[in-house]
PDB file of C-alpha atoms in Angstrom:
ATOM      1  CA  MET D   1     -52.987  45.372  94.365  1.00 57.00           C
ATOM      2  CA  HIS D   2     -52.368  47.279  91.196  1.00 80.00           C
ATOM      3  CA  THR D   3     -51.058  50.752  91.945  1.00 85.00           C
ATOM      4  CA  ALA D   4     -52.923  52.318  89.025  1.00 87.00           C
ATOM      5  CA  ASN D   5     -56.230  50.876  90.209  1.00 86.00           C
ATOM      6  CA  LEU D   6     -55.576  52.038  93.773  1.00 87.00           C
ATOM      7  CA  ILE D   7     -54.938  55.536  92.424  1.00 92.00           C
ATOM      8  CA  LEU D   8     -58.124  55.337  90.352  1.00 93.00           C
ATOM      9  CA  ARG D   9     -60.108  54.270  93.408  1.00 93.00           C
ATOM     10  CA  PHE D  10     -58.667  57.117  95.471  1.00 94.00           C
ATOM     11  CA  LEU D  11     -59.612  59.595  92.746  1.00 96.00           C
ATOM     12  CA  LEU D  12     -63.098  58.072  92.544  1.00 97.00           C
ATOM     13  CA  GLU D  13     -63.448  58.469  96.315  1.00 96.00           C
ATOM     14  CA  LEU D  14     -62.519  62.144  96.043  1.00 97.00           C
ATOM     15  CA  ALA D  15     -64.854  62.586  93.069  1.00 97.00           C
ATOM     16  CA  ALA D  16     -67.722  60.992  95.004  1.00 97.00           C
ATOM     17  CA  LEU D  17     -67.190  63.409  97.865  1.00 97.00           C
ATOM     18  CA  GLY D  18     -67.092  66.209  95.303  1.00 97.00           C
ATOM     19  CA  GLY D  19     -70.392  65.063  93.853  1.00 98.00           C
ATOM     20  CA  PHE D  20     -72.082  65.013  97.234  1.00 98.00           C
ATOM     21  CA  ALA D  21     -70.579  68.427  97.997  1.00 97.00           C
ATOM     22  CA  ALA D  22     -71.852  69.834  94.689  1.00 97.00           C
ATOM     23  CA  LEU D  23     -75.346  68.537  95.380  1.00 97.00           C
ATOM     24  CA  ALA D  24     -75.294  69.940  98.927  1.00 97.00           C
ATOM     25  CA  TRP D  25     -74.172  73.308  97.537  1.00 97.00           C
ATOM     26  CA  ARG D  26     -76.898  73.357  94.885  1.00 96.00           C
ATOM     27  CA  SER D  27     -79.574  72.185  97.322  1.00 95.00           C
ATOM     28  CA  THR D  28     -79.086  74.931  99.895  1.00 95.00           C
ATOM     29  CA  GLU D  29     -78.945  78.705  99.836  1.00 93.00           C
ATOM     30  CA  GLY D  30     -76.960  81.446 101.462  1.00 92.00           C
ATOM     31  CA  SER D  31     -74.376  80.742 104.102  1.00 91.00           C
ATOM     32  CA  TRP D  32     -76.066  77.395 104.872  1.00 94.00           C
ATOM     33  CA  ARG D  33     -74.338  76.109 101.743  1.00 95.00           C
ATOM     34  CA  PHE D  34     -70.978  76.072 103.476  1.00 96.00           C
ATOM     35  CA  LEU D  35     -72.304  74.153 106.449  1.00 96.00           C
ATOM     36  CA  ALA D  36     -74.188  71.696 104.230  1.00 96.00           C
ATOM     37  CA  VAL D  37     -71.065  70.920 102.190  1.00 97.00           C
ATOM     38  CA  ILE D  38     -68.909  70.417 105.285  1.00 97.00           C
ATOM     39  CA  VAL D  39     -71.461  68.205 107.035  1.00 97.00           C
ATOM     40  CA  VAL D  40     -72.105  66.021 103.980  1.00 97.00           C
ATOM     41  CA  VAL D  41     -68.420  65.521 103.182  1.00 97.00           C
ATOM     42  CA  VAL D  42     -67.471  64.793 106.802  1.00 97.00           C
ATOM     43  CA  LEU D  43     -70.344  62.343 107.331  1.00 97.00           C
ATOM     44  CA  ILE D  44     -69.765  60.388 104.131  1.00 97.00           C
ATOM     45  CA  GLY D  45     -66.003  60.399 104.669  1.00 95.00           C
ATOM     46  CA  ALA D  46     -66.472  59.135 108.217  1.00 94.00           C
ATOM     47  CA  VAL D  47     -68.734  56.296 107.108  1.00 95.00           C
ATOM     48  CA  TRP D  48     -66.247  55.367 104.370  1.00 93.00           C
ATOM     49  CA  ALA D  49     -63.332  55.272 106.794  1.00 90.00           C
ATOM     50  CA  THR D  50     -65.149  53.611 109.689  1.00 92.00           C
ATOM     51  CA  PHE D  51     -66.873  50.570 108.211  1.00 93.00           C
ATOM     52  CA  ALA D  52     -64.271  48.204 106.792  1.00 90.00           C
ATOM     53  CA  VAL D  53     -63.413  44.558 106.356  1.00 91.00           C
ATOM     54  CA  PRO D  54     -60.617  43.466 108.704  1.00 90.00           C
ATOM     55  CA  ASN D  55     -57.279  42.937 106.943  1.00 86.00           C
ATOM     56  CA  ASP D  56     -58.482  44.458 103.676  1.00 84.00           C
ATOM     57  CA  PRO D  57     -55.312  44.530 101.561  1.00 79.00           C
ATOM     58  CA  SER D  58     -56.536  47.610  99.679  1.00 78.00           C
ATOM     59  CA  ARG D  59     -56.699  49.591 102.919  1.00 76.00           C
ATOM     60  CA  SER D  60     -54.536  49.820 106.012  1.00 73.00           C
ATOM     61  CA  GLY D  61     -55.979  46.557 107.291  1.00 68.00           C
ATOM     62  CA  ASN D  62     -57.551  48.363 110.232  1.00 76.00           C
ATOM     63  CA  ALA D  63     -61.288  48.138 110.633  1.00 77.00           C
ATOM     64  CA  PRO D  64     -62.637  50.547 113.268  1.00 88.00           C
ATOM     65  CA  VAL D  65     -66.052  48.921 112.796  1.00 90.00           C
ATOM     66  CA  PRO D  66     -65.625  45.503 111.183  1.00 91.00           C
ATOM     67  CA  VAL D  67     -68.249  44.589 108.583  1.00 93.00           C
ATOM     68  CA  PRO D  68     -68.669  41.655 106.217  1.00 94.00           C
ATOM     69  CA  GLY D  69     -67.197  42.048 102.753  1.00 92.00           C
ATOM     70  CA  ALA D  70     -70.596  42.057 101.032  1.00 94.00           C
ATOM     71  CA  LEU D  71     -71.709  44.989 103.188  1.00 95.00           C
ATOM     72  CA  ARG D  72     -68.478  46.866 102.447  1.00 94.00           C
ATOM     73  CA  LEU D  73     -68.986  46.280  98.727  1.00 95.00           C
ATOM     74  CA  LEU D  74     -72.519  47.694  98.977  1.00 96.00           C
ATOM     75  CA  LEU D  75     -71.137  50.694 100.860  1.00 96.00           C
ATOM     76  CA  GLU D  76     -68.541  51.260  98.138  1.00 95.00           C
ATOM     77  CA  PHE D  77     -71.164  51.066  95.407  1.00 96.00           C
ATOM     78  CA  ALA D  78     -73.443  53.413  97.350  1.00 97.00           C
ATOM     79  CA  VAL D  79     -70.745  56.031  97.886  1.00 97.00           C
ATOM     80  CA  LEU D  80     -69.015  55.868  94.499  1.00 97.00           C
ATOM     81  CA  LEU D  81     -72.153  55.568  92.372  1.00 97.00           C
ATOM     82  CA  GLY D  82     -74.038  57.852  94.761  1.00 97.00           C
ATOM     83  CA  GLY D  83     -71.421  60.519  94.162  1.00 97.00           C
ATOM     84  CA  ALA D  84     -71.850  60.080  90.404  1.00 98.00           C
ATOM     85  CA  TRP D  85     -75.625  60.399  90.808  1.00 98.00           C
ATOM     86  CA  ALA D  86     -75.125  63.488  92.986  1.00 98.00           C
ATOM     87  CA  PHE D  87     -73.158  65.189  90.185  1.00 98.00           C
ATOM     88  CA  HIS D  88     -76.003  64.381  87.799  1.00 97.00           C
ATOM     89  CA  ALA D  89     -78.603  65.683  90.254  1.00 97.00           C
ATOM     90  CA  ALA D  90     -76.566  68.859  90.755  1.00 97.00           C
ATOM     91  CA  GLY D  91     -76.667  69.525  87.024  1.00 96.00           C
ATOM     92  CA  TYR D  92     -73.326  68.054  85.986  1.00 97.00           C
ATOM     93  CA  SER D  93     -74.622  65.059  84.051  1.00 96.00           C
ATOM     94  CA  TRP D  94     -71.494  64.504  81.959  1.00 97.00           C
ATOM     95  CA  VAL D  95     -69.375  64.340  85.115  1.00 97.00           C
ATOM     96  CA  GLY D  96     -71.785  61.847  86.667  1.00 97.00           C
ATOM     97  CA  LEU D  97     -71.742  59.663  83.557  1.00 97.00           C
ATOM     98  CA  THR D  98     -67.953  59.779  83.367  1.00 97.00           C
ATOM     99  CA  ILE D  99     -67.585  58.791  87.009  1.00 97.00           C
ATOM    100  CA  THR D 100     -70.124  55.983  86.576  1.00 97.00           C
ATOM    101  CA  ALA D 101     -68.112  54.621  83.646  1.00 97.00           C
ATOM    102  CA  LEU D 102     -64.881  54.841  85.648  1.00 96.00           C
ATOM    103  CA  VAL D 103     -66.452  53.037  88.623  1.00 96.00           C
ATOM    104  CA  ILE D 104     -67.530  50.228  86.303  1.00 96.00           C
ATOM    105  CA  VAL D 105     -64.044  50.011  84.785  1.00 94.00           C
ATOM    106  CA  HIS D 106     -62.484  50.065  88.242  1.00 93.00           C
ATOM    107  CA  TYR D 107     -64.485  47.081  89.452  1.00 92.00           C
ATOM    108  CA  LEU D 108     -64.124  45.170  86.175  1.00 93.00           C
ATOM    109  CA  LEU D 109     -60.349  45.496  86.508  1.00 90.00           C
ATOM    110  CA  TRP D 110     -60.420  44.462  90.162  1.00 86.00           C
ATOM    111  CA  THR D 111     -62.571  41.354  90.178  1.00 88.00           C
ATOM    112  CA  GLU D 112     -60.178  39.603  92.582  1.00 88.00           C
ATOM    113  CA  ARG D 113     -61.059  42.214  95.216  1.00 86.00           C
ATOM    114  CA  ILE D 114     -64.759  41.610  94.695  1.00 89.00           C
ATOM    115  CA  VAL D 115     -64.177  37.881  95.157  1.00 90.00           C
ATOM    116  CA  TRP D 116     -62.077  38.569  98.282  1.00 88.00           C
ATOM    117  CA  LEU D 117     -64.791  40.813  99.728  1.00 90.00           C
ATOM    118  CA  MET D 118     -67.494  38.227  99.099  1.00 91.00           C
ATOM    119  CA  GLN D 119     -65.391  35.577 100.883  1.00 91.00           C
ATOM    120  CA  ASN D 120     -64.697  37.717 103.960  1.00 88.00           C
TER     121      ASN D 120
END
């Protein structure tokens, strides 16, 4: 695993959560905003941490709920690109486009992980 790409992925994970939080904030009013942001971030974070491929070298290797690699890859695309879309939908189009470009670069630089996921 390349340390720089692991750092990029971590930052993309945080950005995705930020995108979903921004959309939750913009989609609700009043004090419900705070609850919406907390619920969205906790739910997406829980899904991200729970469904994993056993012995994934890019993670701790633990898989609370083991899933096939192809399903994990779809989950990653859904969360990372979904977070980019959420920024766009919340009115921050340039942030969404930047994150989309970084997600593409991340996976282009980490093709061996994609191959590993598809084989497991």
